[in-house]
PDB file of C-alpha atoms in Angstrom:
ATOM      1  CA  UNK H   1    -153.751-164.052 113.725  1.00 46.00           C
ATOM      2  CA  UNK H   2    -156.001-161.995 111.448  1.00 44.00           C
ATOM      3  CA  UNK H   3    -152.937-160.202 110.011  1.00 51.00           C
ATOM      4  CA  UNK H   4    -151.394-163.516 108.968  1.00 52.00           C
ATOM      5  CA  UNK H   5    -154.670-164.789 107.531  1.00 49.00           C
ATOM      6  CA  UNK H   6    -155.210-161.618 105.495  1.00 49.00           C
ATOM      7  CA  UNK H   7    -151.605-161.652 104.286  1.00 53.00           C
ATOM      8  CA  UNK H   8    -151.935-165.254 103.136  1.00 52.00           C
ATOM      9  CA  UNK H   9    -155.240-164.688 101.369  1.00 50.00           C
ATOM     10  CA  UNK H  10    -153.875-161.672  99.483  1.00 54.00           C
ATOM     11  CA  UNK H  11    -150.777-163.665  98.470  1.00 50.00           C
ATOM     12  CA  UNK H  12    -152.474-166.992  97.903  1.00 67.00           C
ATOM     13  CA  UNK H  13    -150.628-167.613  94.620  1.00 77.00           C
ATOM     14  CA  UNK H  14    -146.893-167.160  95.077  1.00 73.00           C
ATOM     15  CA  UNK H  15    -144.492-167.408  92.138  1.00 71.00           C
ATOM     16  CA  UNK H  16    -142.700-170.774  91.906  1.00 67.00           C
ATOM     17  CA  UNK H  17    -139.277-169.326  92.773  1.00 73.00           C
ATOM     18  CA  UNK H  18    -140.504-168.103  96.171  1.00 81.00           C
ATOM     19  CA  UNK H  19    -138.770-170.098  98.866  1.00 84.00           C
ATOM     20  CA  UNK H  20    -138.344-169.787 102.629  1.00 87.00           C
ATOM     21  CA  UNK H  21    -134.557-169.956 102.143  1.00 92.00           C
ATOM     22  CA  UNK H  22    -132.929-166.711 101.052  1.00 94.00           C
ATOM     23  CA  UNK H  23    -129.463-166.169  99.613  1.00 93.00           C
ATOM     24  CA  UNK H  24    -128.001-162.803 100.588  1.00 94.00           C
ATOM     25  CA  UNK H  25    -125.016-161.273  98.770  1.00 92.00           C
ATOM     26  CA  UNK H  26    -122.958-158.106  99.078  1.00 93.00           C
ATOM     27  CA  UNK H  27    -122.925-158.147 102.875  1.00 92.00           C
ATOM     28  CA  UNK H  28    -120.268-156.176 104.732  1.00 91.00           C
ATOM     29  CA  UNK H  29    -117.445-158.602 105.549  1.00 89.00           C
ATOM     30  CA  UNK H  30    -117.535-157.765 109.263  1.00 89.00           C
ATOM     31  CA  UNK H  31    -121.283-158.280 109.776  1.00 89.00           C
ATOM     32  CA  UNK H  32    -122.278-160.726 112.522  1.00 89.00           C
ATOM     33  CA  UNK H  33    -125.084-163.273 112.662  1.00 89.00           C
ATOM     34  CA  UNK H  34    -126.692-161.239 115.466  1.00 93.00           C
ATOM     35  CA  UNK H  35    -126.820-158.154 113.231  1.00 92.00           C
ATOM     36  CA  UNK H  36    -128.394-160.229 110.472  1.00 92.00           C
ATOM     37  CA  UNK H  37    -130.990-161.579 112.920  1.00 94.00           C
ATOM     38  CA  UNK H  38    -131.826-157.979 113.854  1.00 93.00           C
ATOM     39  CA  UNK H  39    -132.258-156.969 110.191  1.00 93.00           C
ATOM     40  CA  UNK H  40    -134.094-160.037 108.895  1.00 94.00           C
ATOM     41  CA  UNK H  41    -136.038-160.721 112.101  1.00 93.00           C
ATOM     42  CA  UNK H  42    -138.173-157.628 111.472  1.00 94.00           C
ATOM     43  CA  UNK H  43    -140.028-159.534 108.743  1.00 93.00           C
ATOM     44  CA  UNK H  44    -140.786-162.734 110.631  1.00 92.00           C
ATOM     45  CA  UNK H  45    -139.388-165.637 112.607  1.00 92.00           C
ATOM     46  CA  UNK H  46    -135.914-166.580 111.379  1.00 93.00           C
ATOM     47  CA  UNK H  47    -135.175-170.291 111.680  1.00 93.00           C
ATOM     48  CA  UNK H  48    -131.463-170.148 110.812  1.00 92.00           C
ATOM     49  CA  UNK H  49    -128.723-167.877 109.467  1.00 93.00           C
ATOM     50  CA  UNK H  50    -125.508-169.172 107.935  1.00 91.00           C
ATOM     51  CA  UNK H  51    -122.759-166.683 107.178  1.00 90.00           C
ATOM     52  CA  UNK H  52    -120.134-167.380 104.534  1.00 85.00           C
ATOM     53  CA  UNK H  53    -116.552-168.079 105.594  1.00 83.00           C
ATOM     54  CA  UNK H  54    -114.373-165.052 106.230  1.00 76.00           C
ATOM     55  CA  UNK H  55    -111.441-166.388 104.214  1.00 74.00           C
ATOM     56  CA  UNK H  56    -113.125-168.054 101.232  1.00 77.00           C
ATOM     57  CA  UNK H  57    -115.162-167.120  98.176  1.00 76.00           C
ATOM     58  CA  UNK H  58    -118.311-167.152 100.298  1.00 81.00           C
ATOM     59  CA  UNK H  59    -117.473-164.142 102.449  1.00 86.00           C
ATOM     60  CA  UNK H  60    -120.023-161.374 102.160  1.00 88.00           C
ATOM     61  CA  UNK H  61    -122.811-163.924 101.659  1.00 91.00           C
ATOM     62  CA  UNK H  62    -125.327-165.630 103.898  1.00 92.00           C
ATOM     63  CA  UNK H  63    -128.281-167.979 103.840  1.00 93.00           C
ATOM     64  CA  UNK H  64    -131.311-166.891 105.844  1.00 94.00           C
ATOM     65  CA  UNK H  65    -134.000-169.494 106.524  1.00 94.00           C
ATOM     66  CA  UNK H  66    -137.432-168.296 107.607  1.00 94.00           C
ATOM     67  CA  UNK H  67    -140.020-170.438 109.336  1.00 93.00           C
ATOM     68  CA  UNK H  68    -142.741-169.096 107.020  1.00 90.00           C
ATOM     69  CA  UNK H  69    -142.587-168.568 103.258  1.00 90.00           C
ATOM     70  CA  UNK H  70    -144.619-165.343 103.463  1.00 92.00           C
ATOM     71  CA  UNK H  71    -142.082-163.844 105.872  1.00 92.00           C
ATOM     72  CA  UNK H  72    -139.316-164.719 103.401  1.00 91.00           C
ATOM     73  CA  UNK H  73    -141.243-163.012 100.598  1.00 91.00           C
ATOM     74  CA  UNK H  74    -141.699-159.885 102.741  1.00 92.00           C
ATOM     75  CA  UNK H  75    -137.961-159.825 103.492  1.00 93.00           C
ATOM     76  CA  UNK H  76    -137.039-160.105  99.809  1.00 92.00           C
ATOM     77  CA  UNK H  77    -139.521-157.386  98.887  1.00 92.00           C
ATOM     78  CA  UNK H  78    -138.237-154.974 101.553  1.00 93.00           C
ATOM     79  CA  UNK H  79    -134.516-155.766 101.898  1.00 93.00           C
ATOM     80  CA  UNK H  80    -133.362-156.069  98.265  1.00 91.00           C
ATOM     81  CA  UNK H  81    -131.289-152.934  97.762  1.00 91.00           C
ATOM     82  CA  UNK H  82    -131.262-152.127 101.500  1.00 90.00           C
ATOM     83  CA  UNK H  83    -128.090-150.279 102.544  1.00 92.00           C
ATOM     84  CA  UNK H  84    -126.120-152.043 105.295  1.00 90.00           C
ATOM     85  CA  UNK H  85    -122.710-150.716 106.233  1.00 89.00           C
ATOM     86  CA  UNK H  86    -122.389-148.756 102.983  1.00 91.00           C
ATOM     87  CA  UNK H  87    -123.272-151.786 100.826  1.00 92.00           C
ATOM     88  CA  UNK H  88    -126.540-152.515  99.069  1.00 94.00           C
ATOM     89  CA  UNK H  89    -127.883-155.988  99.826  1.00 93.00           C
ATOM     90  CA  UNK H  90    -128.801-158.427  97.092  1.00 92.00           C
ATOM     91  CA  UNK H  91    -131.490-160.717  98.503  1.00 92.00           C
ATOM     92  CA  UNK H  92    -132.542-163.667  96.332  1.00 91.00           C
ATOM     93  CA  UNK H  93    -134.570-166.808  96.776  1.00 91.00           C
ATOM     94  CA  UNK H  94    -132.320-169.855  97.091  1.00 88.00           C
ATOM     95  CA  UNK H  95    -132.505-171.973  93.945  1.00 83.00           C
ATOM     96  CA  UNK H  96    -130.734-175.314  94.465  1.00 78.00           C
ATOM     97  CA  UNK H  97    -130.595-176.159  90.747  1.00 75.00           C
ATOM     98  CA  UNK H  98    -128.784-172.913  89.988  1.00 68.00           C
ATOM     99  CA  UNK H  99    -126.218-173.515  92.727  1.00 68.00           C
ATOM    100  CA  UNK H 100    -125.699-177.090  91.483  1.00 67.00           C
ATOM    101  CA  UNK H 101    -125.029-175.843  87.936  1.00 73.00           C
ATOM    102  CA  UNK H 102    -122.472-173.358  89.271  1.00 70.00           C
ATOM    103  CA  UNK H 103    -120.735-176.069  91.285  1.00 69.00           C
ATOM    104  CA  UNK H 104    -120.631-178.377  88.265  1.00 76.00           C
ATOM    105  CA  UNK H 105    -119.283-175.576  86.051  1.00 77.00           C
ATOM    106  CA  UNK H 106    -116.488-174.786  88.507  1.00 77.00           C
ATOM    107  CA  UNK H 107    -115.629-178.489  88.793  1.00 80.00           C
ATOM    108  CA  UNK H 108    -115.463-178.794  84.999  1.00 82.00           C
ATOM    109  CA  UNK H 109    -113.245-175.708  84.859  1.00 82.00           C
ATOM    110  CA  UNK H 110    -110.859-177.259  87.399  1.00 84.00           C
ATOM    111  CA  UNK H 111    -110.756-180.522  85.424  1.00 85.00           C
ATOM    112  CA  UNK H 112    -110.009-178.599  82.232  1.00 85.00           C
ATOM    113  CA  UNK H 113    -107.162-176.709  83.929  1.00 88.00           C
ATOM    114  CA  UNK H 114    -105.712-180.009  85.177  1.00 88.00           C
ATOM    115  CA  UNK H 115    -105.847-181.484  81.671  1.00 86.00           C
ATOM    116  CA  UNK H 116    -104.118-178.382  80.278  1.00 89.00           C
ATOM    117  CA  UNK H 117    -101.342-178.736  82.868  1.00 89.00           C
ATOM    118  CA  UNK H 118    -100.895-182.405  81.935  1.00 88.00           C
ATOM    119  CA  UNK H 119    -100.701-181.608  78.204  1.00 87.00           C
ATOM    120  CA  UNK H 120     -98.207-178.817  78.857  1.00 88.00           C
ATOM    121  CA  UNK H 121     -96.048-181.162  80.949  1.00 87.00           C
ATOM    122  CA  UNK H 122     -96.138-183.855  78.243  1.00 86.00           C
ATOM    123  CA  UNK H 123     -95.196-181.330  75.548  1.00 86.00           C
ATOM    124  CA  UNK H 124     -92.285-180.150  77.688  1.00 85.00           C
ATOM    125  CA  UNK H 125     -91.155-183.749  78.229  1.00 85.00           C
ATOM    126  CA  UNK H 126     -91.339-184.492  74.497  1.00 84.00           C
ATOM    127  CA  UNK H 127     -89.430-181.322  73.633  1.00 83.00           C
ATOM    128  CA  UNK H 128     -86.789-182.175  76.251  1.00 82.00           C
ATOM    129  CA  UNK H 129     -86.356-185.745  74.932  1.00 81.00           C
ATOM    130  CA  UNK H 130     -85.938-184.470  71.336  1.00 79.00           C
ATOM    131  CA  UNK H 131     -83.004-182.252  72.340  1.00 68.00           C
TER     132      UNK H 131
END
């Protein structure tokens, strides 16, 4: 208990981006949740791990949720740049606003592509009717 108390007193003021949810990128595609528990569990109690889908854009990523914010900070400090399976991990604090902006940007991009397809189809129809 004294180790936790001393760790908390030395880190009493954490930066605002520090979060108990971590976003991990550049994972080997064949890594398992058990292997991630073994790696991230060294820095504290892991509440949950969610691996990205194997077939989608999220492969090679994971969310790791710690029970304590100080354990999450220790994991970020020690595991950023850690080599796993020949790949260097990128460990970041989860920032919901950033992920929301990315989702909105991709949605806007899809809407723009749809509008471009519609304009192209209308131009083709007009050109066809003029012939």
